[in-house]
Coordinates of C-alpha atoms in Angstrom, one line a residue:
R1 CA 124.9 19.4 151.8
A2 CA 121.2 20.0 153.2
V3 CA 121.5 21.0 156.7
W4 CA 118.8 21.1 159.3
S5 CA 116.9 25.0 160.9
D6 CA 119.1 24.4 163.7
G7 CA 122.2 24.1 161.3
K8 CA 123.3 20.8 162.5
V9 CA 124.4 18.6 159.5
C10 CA 121.4 16.5 157.7
S11 CA 123.2 13.5 156.6
P12 CA 126.5 12.4 155.8
S13 CA 128.9 14.6 153.3
S14 CA 128.6 12.0 150.4
I15 CA 124.6 12.3 150.6
S16 CA 123.7 15.1 148.2
I17 CA 120.4 15.6 148.3
C18 CA 117.4 15.6 151.5
D19 CA 113.6 16.1 150.6
E20 CA 111.4 18.0 153.8
F21 CA 108.6 17.2 155.0
N22 CA 105.7 18.9 157.9
F23 CA 103.3 17.2 159.0
T24 CA 100.6 17.8 162.5
V25 CA 99.9 14.3 165.0
K26 CA 96.9 14.7 166.6
A27 CA 97.4 13.8 170.3
D28 CA 93.3 12.3 170.6
L29 CA 94.3 10.1 167.2
P30 CA 94.7 6.6 166.3
W31 CA 98.2 6.1 163.9
Q32 CA 97.8 9.3 161.3
D33 CA 98.4 8.0 157.6
T34 CA 101.4 11.4 156.9
G35 CA 101.4 9.9 153.5
I36 CA 105.2 9.6 153.2
L37 CA 106.0 6.8 150.8
L38 CA 109.9 5.5 152.9
K39 CA 110.8 3.6 149.7
K40 CA 113.7 1.4 151.1
D41 CA 117.4 2.5 150.6
R42 CA 116.0 5.7 152.3
K43 CA 117.2 7.4 155.7
V44 CA 114.9 9.7 157.3
Y45 CA 115.3 11.9 160.0
F46 CA 113.0 12.9 162.3
D47 CA 112.8 16.4 163.7
A48 CA 109.7 17.0 166.6
Q49 CA 108.4 20.0 168.2
G50 CA 104.5 21.0 169.8
L51 CA 103.7 19.7 173.6
W52 CA 100.5 17.3 174.0
T53 CA 99.3 14.4 177.5
A54 CA 98.4 11.3 176.6
N55 CA 97.2 11.5 180.5
P56 CA 95.7 15.6 181.8
V57 CA 96.3 15.2 185.4
L58 CA 100.3 15.7 184.4
G59 CA 100.4 18.0 181.8
L60 CA 101.4 18.6 178.8
V61 CA 104.9 17.3 177.6
D62 CA 107.2 17.3 174.8
P63 CA 107.3 14.0 172.3
D64 CA 109.6 12.1 174.7
G65 CA 107.1 12.2 176.4
F66 CA 107.0 11.8 180.0
P67 CA 110.2 10.9 182.0
S68 CA 109.0 8.1 184.4
V69 CA 105.7 7.3 183.0
I70 CA 106.3 3.4 181.4
A71 CA 103.6 2.3 179.0
R72 CA 101.9 -0.6 179.4
A73 CA 101.1 -3.1 177.1
C74 CA 98.3 -2.4 175.4
Y75 CA 100.1 0.7 174.3
S76 CA 101.5 2.2 171.0
L77 CA 105.2 0.9 171.9
P78 CA 104.8 -0.9 175.0
R79 CA 107.3 -0.5 177.9
A80 CA 109.3 3.0 176.0
R81 CA 107.7 6.5 177.7
E82 CA 104.0 7.2 178.1
A83 CA 103.1 10.8 175.3
A84 CA 107.0 9.8 173.4
L85 CA 105.3 9.9 169.1
I86 CA 105.5 6.9 168.7
G87 CA 106.5 5.9 164.7
R88 CA 105.9 2.7 161.9
I89 CA 106.3 1.8 157.9
G90 CA 103.2 0.9 156.8
N91 CA 100.4 -0.4 158.3
S92 CA 102.2 -3.7 159.7
G93 CA 105.3 -2.9 160.4
S94 CA 107.1 -2.7 163.8
P95 CA 106.7 0.0 166.1
F96 CA 109.0 2.7 167.2
R97 CA 109.8 5.7 169.2
I98 CA 110.7 8.1 167.6
G99 CA 110.4 10.9 171.0
K100 CA 111.4 14.8 169.4
V101 CA 114.9 13.7 167.4
R102 CA 115.1 10.4 166.2
S103 CA 116.7 9.1 162.6
Y104 CA 115.7 5.6 161.4
E105 CA 116.5 3.7 158.0
G106 CA 114.3 0.4 157.8
G107 CA 115.0 -0.9 154.5
V108 CA 111.6 -2.2 153.7
L109 CA 109.1 0.2 151.8
G110 CA 105.3 2.1 153.3
S111 CA 104.1 5.3 154.8
I112 CA 104.9 6.3 157.8
S113 CA 102.9 6.5 160.3
L114 CA 102.9 8.6 163.5
V115 CA 100.7 8.3 167.2
I116 CA 101.7 9.2 170.2
N117 CA 103.0 6.2 172.9
D118 CA 98.2 5.8 174.6
D119 CA 96.4 3.2 175.3
L120 CA 94.7 3.4 172.0
D121 CA 91.5 1.7 172.3
G122 CA 91.3 1.4 175.6
F123 CA 91.7 -0.7 177.7
Y124 CA 92.8 1.4 181.2
G125 CA 90.7 3.9 180.2
P126 CA 90.2 6.9 178.5
G127 CA 92.1 6.0 176.3
L128 CA 92.5 8.7 172.9
T129 CA 89.2 10.5 174.2
D130 CA 90.9 12.3 177.2
N131 CA 94.5 13.6 175.2
S132 CA 94.6 16.6 173.7
G133 CA 97.5 19.3 171.9
E134 CA 99.0 18.4 168.9
V135 CA 103.3 18.5 167.6
N136 CA 104.7 19.5 164.7
V137 CA 106.9 16.5 162.4
T138 CA 109.9 17.4 160.1
F139 CA 110.6 15.0 158.0
R140 CA 114.3 15.3 155.9
I141 CA 114.3 12.1 153.8
R142 CA 117.7 11.7 152.2
R143 CA 118.4 10.0 149.2
P144 CA 121.6 8.8 147.6
T145 CA 124.0 10.6 145.8
P146 CA 124.5 8.7 142.6
P147 CA 127.4 7.2 141.5
D148 CA 129.8 9.3 139.5
S149 CA 129.8 8.8 136.2
E150 CA 125.5 9.2 136.5
I151 CA 126.4 12.5 137.6
I152 CA 128.5 13.2 134.3
I153 CA 125.6 11.4 131.8
L154 CA 122.7 13.0 133.2
M155 CA 125.5 16.4 132.6
G156 CA 127.1 15.6 129.0
D157 CA 122.9 14.6 128.1
R158 CA 122.3 18.0 129.5
E159 CA 124.2 20.2 127.3
K160 CA 123.2 18.3 124.2
L161 CA 120.2 19.5 124.8

């Protein structure tokens, strides 16, 4: 059973394996490809920490974003909190809110990309150019437990070697 650094269970008891990766998301860069390929049968757990801003007037905020500021139409994820951590799977995947902690099982194959929820093209103002800070993200990707018959075969093969 894999566990998070804070002691929470990474996945249900039927799951025995989690791969762990880390990535730093910069507030002043557009969609950042993590290089982590999510397979269709996997579930990913995000744990994000750090401070950044999409609006220097409002100051720094954690990956949940500004509680009272809702993103406009041209943001990474409209109607979600401004400055929240946003993810997507593949270049054309639908953006989804991550915030500080989130699990995601999209059923699609693709690379995980991350960004701050801001006006990426500068439609409403300076866009990403006035942003600062970064968020460190830990990914835990659940791999399915093989059926009991596969475990027995693997153990049998090992014994024969």
